[in-house]
Coordinates of C-alpha atoms in Angstrom, one line a residue:
M1333 CA -176.3 175.1 -143.4
S1334 CA -174.6 176.8 -140.5
D1335 CA -170.8 177.7 -140.4
S1336 CA -170.1 175.2 -137.6
A1337 CA -171.3 172.2 -139.5
V1338 CA -168.6 169.9 -141.0
D1339 CA -168.8 168.8 -144.6
T1340 CA -168.1 165.1 -144.4
D1341 CA -167.9 164.9 -148.2
T1342 CA -164.9 167.1 -148.4
T1343 CA -163.2 166.2 -145.1
P1344 CA -161.6 162.7 -145.1
S1345 CA -162.6 160.4 -142.4
V1346 CA -160.2 159.3 -139.6
R1347 CA -160.3 155.7 -140.8
A1348 CA -159.1 156.8 -144.3
R1349 CA -156.3 158.8 -142.7
L1350 CA -155.1 155.9 -140.6
A1351 CA -155.1 153.7 -143.7
E1352 CA -153.0 156.2 -145.5
L1353 CA -150.5 156.3 -142.6
R1354 CA -150.3 152.5 -142.5
S1355 CA -149.7 152.3 -146.2
A1356 CA -147.0 154.9 -146.0
Q1357 CA -145.3 153.0 -143.2
S1358 CA -145.4 149.7 -145.0
S1359 CA -144.0 151.1 -148.2
P1360 CA -140.2 151.2 -148.4
R1361 CA -138.5 154.5 -148.1
P1362 CA -136.3 155.4 -151.0
Q1363 CA -132.6 154.9 -150.1
P1364 CA -130.1 157.6 -150.8
T1365 CA -127.7 156.7 -153.5
R1366 CA -124.0 156.5 -152.3
R1367 CA -120.9 156.7 -154.3
P1368 CA -119.1 153.5 -154.4
P1369 CA -115.6 153.6 -152.7
P1370 CA -112.6 153.7 -154.9
P1371 CA -111.1 150.4 -155.7
L1372 CA -108.3 149.3 -153.4
P1373 CA -104.8 149.0 -155.0
T1374 CA -104.2 145.5 -156.1
T1375 CA -101.3 143.9 -154.3
K1376 CA -100.0 140.5 -154.9
R1377 CA -100.7 138.4 -151.8
A1378 CA -100.2 134.8 -151.2
P1379 CA -103.5 132.9 -151.2
P1380 CA -104.8 132.3 -147.8
P1381 CA -104.4 128.7 -146.5
P1382 CA -107.5 126.6 -146.8
P1383 CA -109.7 126.5 -143.7
P1384 CA -109.5 123.4 -141.6
T1385 CA -112.0 120.8 -142.4
S1386 CA -114.9 120.4 -139.9
K1387 CA -117.5 117.8 -139.5
R1388 CA -120.2 120.5 -139.2
P1389 CA -121.7 121.8 -142.5
P1390 CA -121.1 125.5 -143.2
P1391 CA -124.0 127.8 -142.2
P1392 CA -126.1 129.3 -145.0
P1393 CA -125.1 132.7 -146.3
P1394 CA -126.8 135.7 -144.8
P1395 CA -129.6 137.5 -146.7
T1396 CA -128.5 140.0 -149.2
T1397 CA -131.4 142.5 -148.6
A1398 CA -130.8 145.0 -145.9
P1399 CA -133.5 145.3 -143.1
K1400 CA -136.2 147.9 -143.7
K1401 CA -136.3 150.8 -141.4
P1402 CA -139.8 152.0 -140.3
P1403 CA -140.9 155.4 -141.6
L1404 CA -140.6 158.4 -139.4
P1405 CA -143.9 160.0 -138.2
T1406 CA -144.9 163.3 -139.8
R1407 CA -145.8 166.5 -137.9
K1408 CA -149.4 166.3 -139.2
S1409 CA -150.1 162.9 -137.7
V1410 CA -148.7 164.0 -134.4
A1411 CA -150.8 167.1 -134.4
N1412 CA -153.9 165.1 -135.1
G1413 CA -153.2 162.9 -132.0
I1414 CA -152.2 159.8 -133.9
V1415 CA -149.3 158.2 -132.2
P1416 CA -147.3 155.9 -134.4
P1417 CA -146.3 152.5 -133.1
P1418 CA -142.8 152.2 -131.6
A1419 CA -140.1 151.6 -134.0
R1420 CA -138.8 148.1 -134.2
K1421 CA -135.2 147.6 -133.3
P1422 CA -133.2 146.9 -136.4
E1423 CA -131.8 143.5 -136.7
L1424 CA -128.0 143.1 -136.5
P1425 CA -126.4 141.8 -139.6
V1426 CA -125.3 138.2 -139.3
R1427 CA -121.6 137.8 -139.1
A1428 CA -119.8 135.7 -141.7
A1429 CA -119.4 132.1 -140.9
S1430 CA -116.3 131.4 -138.8
T1431 CA -113.9 128.8 -139.9
R1432 CA -113.4 127.7 -136.2
S1433 CA -115.6 125.0 -134.9
L1434 CA -117.2 125.5 -131.5
P1435 CA -117.2 122.7 -128.9
P1436 CA -120.5 121.0 -128.0
V1437 CA -122.8 122.8 -125.5
F1438 CA -123.3 121.3 -122.1
N1439 CA -125.6 122.2 -119.3
S1440 CA -126.3 121.0 -115.8
V1441 CA -129.3 118.9 -116.7
E1442 CA -127.8 116.9 -119.5
A1443 CA -125.2 114.4 -118.3
L1444 CA -124.2 113.3 -121.7
P1445 CA -123.5 115.3 -124.9
V1446 CA -126.7 116.2 -126.8
V1447 CA -127.1 114.9 -130.2
F1448 CA -127.0 118.1 -132.2
S1449 CA -129.1 116.7 -135.0
K1450 CA -132.1 116.3 -132.7
K1451 CA -131.8 119.6 -130.9
E1452 CA -134.2 122.3 -132.0
A1453 CA -133.0 125.5 -133.6
V1454 CA -132.8 128.5 -131.5
V1455 CA -135.6 130.9 -132.3
E1456 CA -135.2 134.6 -131.6
N1457 CA -137.0 137.8 -132.6
G1458 CA -140.5 136.5 -133.2
G1459 CA -139.8 133.2 -134.8
H1460 CA -136.9 133.9 -136.9
S1461 CA -133.7 131.9 -136.3
R1462 CA -130.3 133.5 -135.8
S1463 CA -128.8 131.9 -138.9
G1464 CA -132.0 131.6 -140.8
S1465 CA -132.0 127.8 -140.8
V1466 CA -131.5 124.8 -138.5
R1467 CA -127.9 123.5 -138.2
S1468 CA -127.7 119.8 -138.5
I1469 CA -124.7 118.0 -136.9
P1470 CA -124.0 114.4 -137.7
P1471 CA -124.2 112.1 -134.7
L1472 CA -121.0 110.8 -133.1
P1473 CA -120.0 107.3 -133.9
S1474 CA -120.7 104.7 -131.2
R1475 CA -117.9 102.6 -129.6
S1476 CA -119.7 99.4 -130.5
K1477 CA -119.3 100.1 -134.2
T1478 CA -115.5 101.0 -134.0
T1479 CA -113.2 98.6 -135.7
P1480 CA -111.1 96.7 -133.1
A1481 CA -107.3 97.1 -133.3
P1482 CA -105.4 94.2 -134.6
A1483 CA -104.0 91.9 -132.0
L1484 CA -100.2 92.0 -131.4
P1485 CA -98.4 88.9 -132.5
T1486 CA -97.1 86.6 -129.7
R1487 CA -93.5 85.6 -129.4
S1488 CA -94.4 82.0 -130.1
N1489 CA -95.9 82.6 -133.5
S1490 CA -93.8 85.7 -134.5
A1491 CA -90.8 85.2 -136.7
V1492 CA -87.6 86.1 -134.9
V1493 CA -85.7 88.6 -137.0
P1494 CA -82.0 88.5 -136.2
P1495 CA -80.3 92.0 -135.6
P1496 CA -78.1 93.3 -138.4
A1497 CA -74.5 92.4 -138.2
V1498 CA -72.3 95.3 -136.9
A1499 CA -68.9 95.7 -138.5
R1500 CA -66.1 94.9 -136.0
R1501 CA -63.5 97.6 -135.3
T1502 CA -59.9 96.6 -135.7
L1503 CA -57.0 98.4 -134.0
P1504 CA -54.4 100.1 -136.3
P1505 CA -51.1 98.3 -136.8
P1506 CA -48.6 99.0 -134.0
D1507 CA -45.7 101.5 -134.6
A1508 CA -42.1 100.6 -134.6
P1509 CA -41.0 99.2 -131.3
I1510 CA -39.7 101.7 -128.8
P1511 CA -36.0 101.1 -128.0
K1512 CA -35.2 100.5 -124.3
P1513 CA -33.2 103.3 -122.5
P1514 CA -29.6 102.5 -121.9
S1515 CA -28.8 101.2 -118.5
V1516 CA -28.0 104.0 -116.0
R1517 CA -25.2 103.4 -113.5
P1518 CA -26.6 103.9 -109.9
L1519 CA -25.4 107.1 -108.1
T1520 CA -22.6 106.1 -105.7
G1521 CA -21.2 109.6 -105.0
P1522 CA -18.2 111.4 -106.6
P1523 CA -15.4 109.4 -108.0
K1524 CA -12.8 108.5 -105.5
V1525 CA -9.8 110.8 -105.2
P1526 CA -6.5 109.1 -105.1
T1527 CA -4.9 109.1 -101.7
S1528 CA -1.8 110.8 -103.0
T1529 CA -3.7 113.9 -104.0
R1530 CA -5.8 114.3 -100.8
P1531 CA -5.0 117.1 -98.4
P1532 CA -3.7 116.2 -95.0
P1533 CA -6.3 116.0 -92.2
I1534 CA -7.0 119.0 -90.0
P1535 CA -5.4 118.7 -86.6
T1536 CA -8.0 118.7 -83.8
A1537 CA -5.6 120.0 -81.2
S1538 CA -5.5 123.5 -82.7
R1539 CA -9.3 123.7 -83.1
P1540 CA -10.9 126.4 -80.9
D1541 CA -13.4 125.7 -78.3
P1542 CA -17.0 126.4 -79.5
A1543 CA -18.0 127.7 -76.1
T1544 CA -15.1 130.3 -76.3
L1545 CA -16.2 131.4 -79.8
R1546 CA -19.8 131.8 -78.6
D1547 CA -18.9 133.8 -75.6
A1548 CA -16.6 136.1 -77.6
S1549 CA -19.1 136.8 -80.3
V1550 CA -22.2 137.2 -78.3
F1551 CA -21.2 138.4 -74.9
A1552 CA -18.2 140.6 -75.9
P1553 CA -18.9 144.1 -74.4
P1554 CA -19.3 146.9 -76.9
C1555 CA -16.6 149.5 -77.0
L1556 CA -18.2 152.7 -75.6
F1557 CA -15.5 154.8 -77.0
C1558 CA -16.7 153.8 -80.5
M1559 CA -20.4 154.4 -79.9
D1560 CA -22.1 157.5 -81.3
F1561 CA -23.9 159.3 -78.5
S1562 CA -25.0 162.3 -80.5
A1563 CA -28.7 161.2 -80.4
P1564 CA -29.1 160.8 -76.6
D1565 CA -27.0 163.9 -76.0
A1566 CA -29.3 165.9 -78.2
V1567 CA -32.4 164.6 -76.4
A1568 CA -30.9 165.5 -73.0
A1569 CA -30.2 169.0 -74.1
S1570 CA -33.8 169.7 -75.4
P1571 CA -35.2 172.9 -74.0
H1572 CA -38.6 171.3 -73.2
L1573 CA -36.9 168.9 -70.9
A1574 CA -35.3 171.5 -68.7
R1575 CA -35.6 171.1 -65.0
T1576 CA -37.7 174.2 -64.7
T1577 CA -40.4 172.9 -67.0
P1578 CA -43.8 173.1 -65.2
G1579 CA -45.2 169.8 -64.2
L1580 CA -42.0 167.8 -64.7
T1581 CA -41.8 164.7 -62.5
V1582 CA -39.3 161.9 -62.2
A1583 CA -41.7 159.5 -64.2
S1584 CA -42.4 162.0 -67.0
L1585 CA -38.8 162.9 -67.3
A1586 CA -37.7 159.3 -67.4
H1587 CA -40.2 158.6 -70.2
E1588 CA -39.0 161.5 -72.3
L1589 CA -35.3 160.5 -71.9
T1590 CA -35.5 156.7 -72.3
S1591 CA -38.4 156.0 -74.6
P1592 CA -36.6 157.0 -77.8
F1593 CA -33.8 154.5 -76.9
A1594 CA -35.9 151.5 -75.6
Y1595 CA -33.7 149.2 -77.7
S1596 CA -30.5 150.1 -75.9
S1597 CA -30.0 150.5 -72.2
T1598 CA -26.6 152.1 -72.8
L1599 CA -28.1 154.9 -74.9
A1600 CA -30.9 155.5 -72.5
A1601 CA -28.5 155.7 -69.5
R1602 CA -26.3 158.1 -71.6
A1603 CA -29.3 160.4 -72.0
I1604 CA -29.9 160.5 -68.2
F1605 CA -26.1 161.1 -67.6
T1606 CA -26.0 164.0 -70.0
W1607 CA -29.3 165.5 -68.6
L1608 CA -27.8 165.7 -65.1
H1609 CA -24.8 167.6 -66.5
H1610 CA -27.2 170.3 -68.0
N1611 CA -29.7 170.6 -65.1
V1612 CA -28.1 169.8 -61.7
D1613 CA -25.3 171.8 -60.1
Y1614 CA -23.0 170.7 -57.2
D1615 CA -24.0 172.3 -53.9
L1616 CA -20.5 173.4 -52.8
Y1617 CA -21.8 175.9 -50.2
A1618 CA -23.7 173.1 -48.4
L1619 CA -20.6 170.9 -48.4
Q1620 CA -18.3 173.5 -47.0
N1621 CA -20.8 174.7 -44.4
N1622 CA -22.0 171.2 -43.4
C1623 CA -25.6 172.0 -44.2
I1624 CA -26.4 169.4 -46.8
G1625 CA -30.1 169.0 -47.4
P1626 CA -32.2 166.0 -48.5
Q1627 CA -30.7 164.1 -51.4
N1628 CA -33.8 162.2 -52.5
P1629 CA -34.7 162.3 -56.3
D1630 CA -37.8 164.6 -55.9
T1631 CA -35.9 167.2 -53.9
V1632 CA -32.9 167.2 -56.3
L1633 CA -35.3 167.6 -59.3
R1634 CA -37.1 170.5 -57.6
T1635 CA -34.0 172.4 -56.4
G1636 CA -31.4 171.5 -59.0
M1637 CA -28.7 171.4 -56.3
S1638 CA -27.0 168.3 -54.9
V1639 CA -23.9 166.6 -53.8
C1640 CA -22.6 163.2 -55.1
Q1641 CA -25.3 161.3 -53.2
G1642 CA -28.1 163.2 -54.9
Y1643 CA -26.6 162.7 -58.4
A1644 CA -26.5 159.0 -57.8
E1645 CA -30.0 158.8 -56.3
L1646 CA -31.6 160.7 -59.2
F1647 CA -29.7 158.7 -61.8
V1648 CA -30.9 155.4 -60.4
A1649 CA -34.5 156.7 -60.0
L1650 CA -34.6 157.8 -63.6
C1651 CA -33.2 154.5 -64.8
T1652 CA -35.7 152.5 -62.8
A1653 CA -38.6 154.6 -64.0
G1654 CA -37.3 154.0 -67.6
G1655 CA -37.1 150.3 -67.2
I1656 CA -33.4 150.0 -66.6
K1657 CA -32.0 148.1 -63.7
A1658 CA -29.7 150.3 -61.6
E1659 CA -28.3 150.7 -58.0
V1660 CA -26.5 153.2 -55.9
V1661 CA -22.9 152.4 -54.9
S1662 CA -21.1 154.1 -52.1
G1663 CA -17.4 154.1 -51.2
H1664 CA -14.2 156.1 -51.6
G1665 CA -13.3 158.5 -54.5
K1666 CA -10.0 160.2 -55.2
G1667 CA -11.5 163.6 -55.6
V1668 CA -10.9 167.0 -53.9
G1669 CA -8.5 166.8 -51.0
Y1670 CA -6.9 163.5 -52.1
A1671 CA -3.1 163.2 -52.1
V1672 CA -1.1 160.4 -53.6
G1673 CA 0.4 158.1 -50.9
Q1674 CA -1.8 159.2 -48.0
N1675 CA -3.3 156.6 -45.7
L1676 CA -7.0 156.0 -46.3
A1677 CA -9.4 155.1 -43.6
W1678 CA -11.3 151.8 -43.7
P1679 CA -14.1 151.2 -44.6
P1680 CA -14.1 153.4 -47.7
S1681 CA -16.6 156.2 -47.6
G1682 CA -17.2 159.8 -48.6
H1683 CA -18.4 159.4 -52.2
A1684 CA -21.3 157.8 -54.1
W1685 CA -21.9 156.8 -57.7
S1686 CA -24.2 154.5 -59.7
A1687 CA -24.3 151.2 -61.6
Y1688 CA -26.7 150.2 -64.4
W1689 CA -27.3 146.9 -66.2
D1690 CA -26.0 146.9 -69.8
D1691 CA -28.2 144.7 -71.9
A1692 CA -25.7 144.5 -74.8
Q1693 CA -22.8 143.5 -72.5
G1694 CA -24.9 141.3 -70.2
G1695 CA -23.3 142.9 -67.1
W1696 CA -23.0 146.0 -64.9
R1697 CA -21.4 149.3 -65.9
L1698 CA -20.2 151.9 -63.4
V1699 CA -21.1 155.6 -63.9
D1700 CA -20.2 158.7 -61.9
A1701 CA -22.8 161.3 -62.8
C1702 CA -21.4 163.8 -60.3
W1703 CA -17.9 163.9 -61.7
G1704 CA -19.3 163.8 -65.2
A1705 CA -21.4 167.0 -64.7
G1706 CA -18.6 169.4 -63.5
A1707 CA -15.6 170.0 -61.3
L1708 CA -14.0 172.6 -59.0
M1709 CA -11.7 175.0 -60.9
N1710 CA -9.9 177.6 -58.8
G1711 CA -12.3 177.0 -55.9
V1712 CA -15.4 177.5 -58.0
Y1713 CA -17.7 174.8 -59.3
T1714 CA -17.8 174.9 -63.1
R1715 CA -20.0 172.8 -65.3
R1716 CA -17.9 170.7 -67.7
F1717 CA -18.9 167.5 -69.4
A1718 CA -16.5 164.7 -68.5
E1719 CA -17.4 161.8 -70.8
E1720 CA -14.7 159.5 -69.3
N1721 CA -16.9 159.0 -66.2
F1722 CA -19.4 157.2 -68.4
V1723 CA -17.3 155.3 -71.0
A1724 CA -14.4 154.3 -68.7
S1725 CA -13.8 150.6 -68.4
A1726 CA -14.1 148.8 -65.1
A1727 CA -10.3 148.8 -64.6
D1728 CA -9.9 152.5 -65.3
F1729 CA -12.9 153.4 -63.2
G1730 CA -11.5 151.3 -60.3
R1731 CA -8.3 153.4 -60.2
S1732 CA -10.3 156.3 -58.7
H1733 CA -13.3 154.6 -57.1
Y1734 CA -13.4 151.8 -54.5
A1735 CA -16.7 150.5 -53.3
S1736 CA -17.5 149.5 -49.7
D1737 CA -19.4 146.5 -51.1
E1738 CA -16.7 144.3 -52.7
R1739 CA -19.1 143.1 -55.4
W1740 CA -19.0 146.5 -57.0
N1741 CA -15.2 146.6 -57.4
L1742 CA -15.4 145.3 -60.9
G1743 CA -11.9 146.5 -61.9
G1744 CA -10.2 143.8 -59.8
W1745 CA -8.1 146.1 -57.7
S1746 CA -7.5 145.3 -54.1
W1747 CA -7.6 147.9 -51.3
Q1748 CA -3.8 147.9 -51.0
E1749 CA -3.4 148.3 -54.7
Y1750 CA -5.9 151.1 -54.8
E1751 CA -4.0 153.0 -52.2
A1752 CA -0.7 152.6 -53.9
L1753 CA -1.9 153.3 -57.4
P1754 CA -0.4 156.6 -58.7
E1755 CA -2.8 159.2 -59.9
R1756 CA -3.3 159.3 -63.6
V1757 CA -3.3 162.4 -65.8
R1758 CA -6.3 164.5 -65.3
T1759 CA -8.4 164.8 -68.5
F1760 CA -11.3 167.1 -69.3
G1761 CA -14.4 166.9 -71.5
G1762 CA -12.7 167.9 -74.7
A1763 CA -10.6 164.7 -74.6
G1764 CA -13.7 162.6 -74.3
E1765 CA -15.4 164.3 -77.1
L1766 CA -12.5 163.7 -79.4
G1767 CA -12.2 160.1 -78.4
L1768 CA -8.6 160.3 -77.2
G1769 CA -7.3 156.9 -76.4
R1770 CA -4.1 157.4 -74.6
I1771 CA -2.3 160.5 -73.3
E1772 CA 1.3 160.4 -72.3
P1773 CA 2.7 160.8 -69.7
E1774 CA 0.0 158.7 -68.0
L1775 CA 0.9 159.8 -64.5
R1776 CA -0.4 163.1 -63.1
R1777 CA 2.7 164.0 -61.1
L1778 CA 5.8 165.1 -63.1
Q1779 CA 9.3 166.1 -62.0
G1780 CA 10.7 169.4 -63.4
G1781 CA 14.1 170.2 -64.8
R1782 CA 13.9 167.8 -67.8
T1783 CA 12.4 167.3 -71.2
V1784 CA 9.1 165.5 -71.3
R1785 CA 7.7 163.9 -74.4
V1786 CA 3.9 164.6 -74.7
A1787 CA 2.0 162.2 -77.0
V1788 CA -1.7 161.9 -77.9
K1789 CA -3.1 158.7 -79.5
F1790 CA -6.5 158.4 -81.0
G1791 CA -9.0 155.6 -80.3
K1792 CA -8.8 153.1 -77.5
C1793 CA -9.8 150.5 -80.0
D1794 CA -7.8 149.4 -83.0
H1795 CA -10.7 149.8 -85.4
T1796 CA -11.6 153.5 -84.9
R1797 CA -10.0 156.9 -85.0
R1798 CA -13.0 159.0 -84.0
G1799 CA -12.5 162.7 -84.4
I1800 CA -9.1 162.6 -86.0
E1801 CA -10.2 164.7 -88.9
K1802 CA -11.5 167.6 -86.8
V1803 CA -8.7 167.9 -84.3
G1804 CA -6.9 170.8 -85.9
V1805 CA -4.0 172.2 -83.8
M1806 CA -3.1 171.1 -80.3
L1807 CA -0.8 173.1 -78.0
V1808 CA 1.2 172.3 -74.8
D1809 CA 1.4 175.3 -72.5
V1810 CA 4.0 175.6 -69.7
D1811 CA 3.8 178.9 -67.8
G1812 CA 2.6 180.7 -70.9
K1813 CA 5.1 179.2 -73.4
Q1814 CA 3.3 177.3 -76.1
T1815 CA 4.6 174.3 -78.1
V1816 CA 2.7 173.1 -81.1
M1817 CA 2.2 169.3 -81.5
E1818 CA 3.0 167.7 -84.9
M1819 CA 1.2 164.7 -86.4
D1820 CA 3.0 161.4 -86.4
H1821 CA 4.1 159.8 -89.7
D1822 CA 1.6 156.9 -89.3
R1823 CA -1.2 159.5 -88.8
T1824 CA -2.4 157.8 -85.5
G1825 CA -1.7 160.8 -83.2
W1826 CA 0.4 163.8 -82.3
S1827 CA 3.6 164.3 -80.3
A1828 CA 5.9 167.0 -79.1
D1829 CA 9.1 167.3 -76.9
V1830 CA 8.5 170.0 -74.1
W1831 CA 11.1 171.4 -71.7
L1832 CA 9.7 171.3 -68.2
P1833 CA 11.7 173.7 -66.0
A1834 CA 12.1 173.1 -62.3
G1835 CA 9.7 174.8 -59.9
V1836 CA 6.8 174.9 -62.5
Q1837 CA 3.4 174.1 -61.1
K1838 CA 1.5 172.6 -64.0
M1839 CA 1.5 171.7 -67.7
M1840 CA -1.7 172.0 -69.8
L1841 CA -2.8 170.5 -73.1
Y1842 CA -5.2 172.6 -75.3
R1843 CA -6.9 172.3 -78.6
I1844 CA -7.9 175.4 -80.7
T1845 CA -11.6 175.4 -81.3
K1846 CA -12.0 178.9 -83.0
W1847 CA -9.6 180.6 -85.3
D1848 CA -10.2 183.9 -87.0
G1849 CA -13.9 183.7 -86.3
R1850 CA -14.2 180.2 -87.9
S1851 CA -14.2 176.7 -86.5
G1852 CA -10.8 175.3 -85.7
D1853 CA -11.6 171.9 -87.2
G1854 CA -9.0 171.1 -89.9
L1855 CA -6.7 174.0 -89.0
T1856 CA -3.1 173.1 -90.1
V1857 CA 0.1 173.8 -88.3
A1858 CA 1.3 176.0 -91.2
Q1859 CA -1.8 178.2 -91.0
W1860 CA -1.4 178.6 -87.2
R1861 CA 2.3 179.6 -87.5
K1862 CA 1.5 182.1 -90.3
Q1863 CA -1.3 183.9 -88.5
K1864 CA -0.2 183.4 -84.9
G1865 CA -0.8 186.6 -82.9
K1866 CA -2.7 188.3 -85.8
V1867 CA -6.1 186.8 -85.4
G1868 CA -8.4 185.9 -82.5
S1869 CA -8.7 182.4 -81.3
S1870 CA -10.3 180.2 -78.5
S1871 CA -9.3 176.9 -77.1
V1872 CA -10.5 174.0 -74.8
S1873 CA -8.6 172.1 -72.2
L1874 CA -7.8 168.4 -72.8
A1875 CA -5.4 167.3 -70.0
Q1876 CA -3.5 168.7 -67.0
W1877 CA -0.3 167.5 -65.2
D1878 CA 1.0 168.7 -61.8
C1879 CA 4.7 169.3 -61.0

């Protein structure tokens, strides 16, 4: 026998080998033993509620045996070219029967529900059912076999059952009767007063006229001597309102002067009156050389020089721009060159002043801004503030001013009376600042060679004594001889008896304003006499008389 021959006796045939493989695959594989899990801790739980009853019978329990897995092929069979059949997909374990019942299955072909007892079981996986048996469902009962509902009884044959009786509510017994209120006597007014005790009737003959009372209370002109002009005087003296301020015009100046006092035309006019004193000088050279220039408001504001006409024109222009009604008045004035008793030419001329409408008085007031700004003293124009030319009454103003238009002669003086009126004592700005009411002698011309009683009274009104506390000491000077004035017993003024020798030219009234470097306000006569001639002093003029 050659080496290439195969011994068939010792080598198994292919058929025998395949048979062995099939038998190995059919035989079950030994399962590995697993340790059982530890028992769970026993806890007391409430028993689960019983499942709801269903018409369907419960499905049979699943098989207890686990599905067999096919044996894995060995390396030798693969090497010999034997390919094992594909492994069958293991069957999924059947879930436990659910206690919930499923609704019947419908499809598009069946119009009515299928009788589940006649439906075939669903076969899967080569003839084996999903549950292992056919589920039988009892048929639904037909409507024909249902028991009809009992018929409702009719009203004719039904017994009428009366409703149960309801207990009737009874009201509680009434309380005790409410007593009636006592009868009230109707109101007929206060009891009658016996005639014997009544006061006598008020006589109507002595009752004042209501129209007179209304005119006196509403239209009574305010006393300008009692008014406080410190606010408008301070505004008029402001440095930023000086005439030389760049860009200053009549309109802008009027706004600055009058806008703080829009509630009072008198205070606004006072601010304009005081501003003219601080910023405009009298052009004495033009008057003496007959070369008076234009007197319109713009020129006067630009140059700061004017005569009486320019003062009046600028005052009226500022009032008009500030919303105050005002007019220029021309006529005669007893100024420089006037002598008592001289014949005056008609019509009156040579001077000009102003008039403004006073809202509080409801009438016109006369103002001389030219005479209030300054005066000629020893042939030289000097600025001095003469308040009397703003606060003077119409009667006092008419003693030295007569208008060519009769409607501006508000003092009531006629032309003949104006010519014959004696000239009154000349007062200066210090008297106006103190509020001097009356200075005696009232006439300016005095006769020498006799004793003259000089008296000063405070306040032109009975209800004011403005400045009486700060007067200090007043002196009367006659050719250098000084006489001190003593205060009256009633403390309403001062007085002194002064010898006026013959041939004297004038008599002056002064007030001490500075004493020993301090203010003269409150200076007593005893202090003056003790320190007279030992300390420095200064004074201001109040009045002047000519002899």
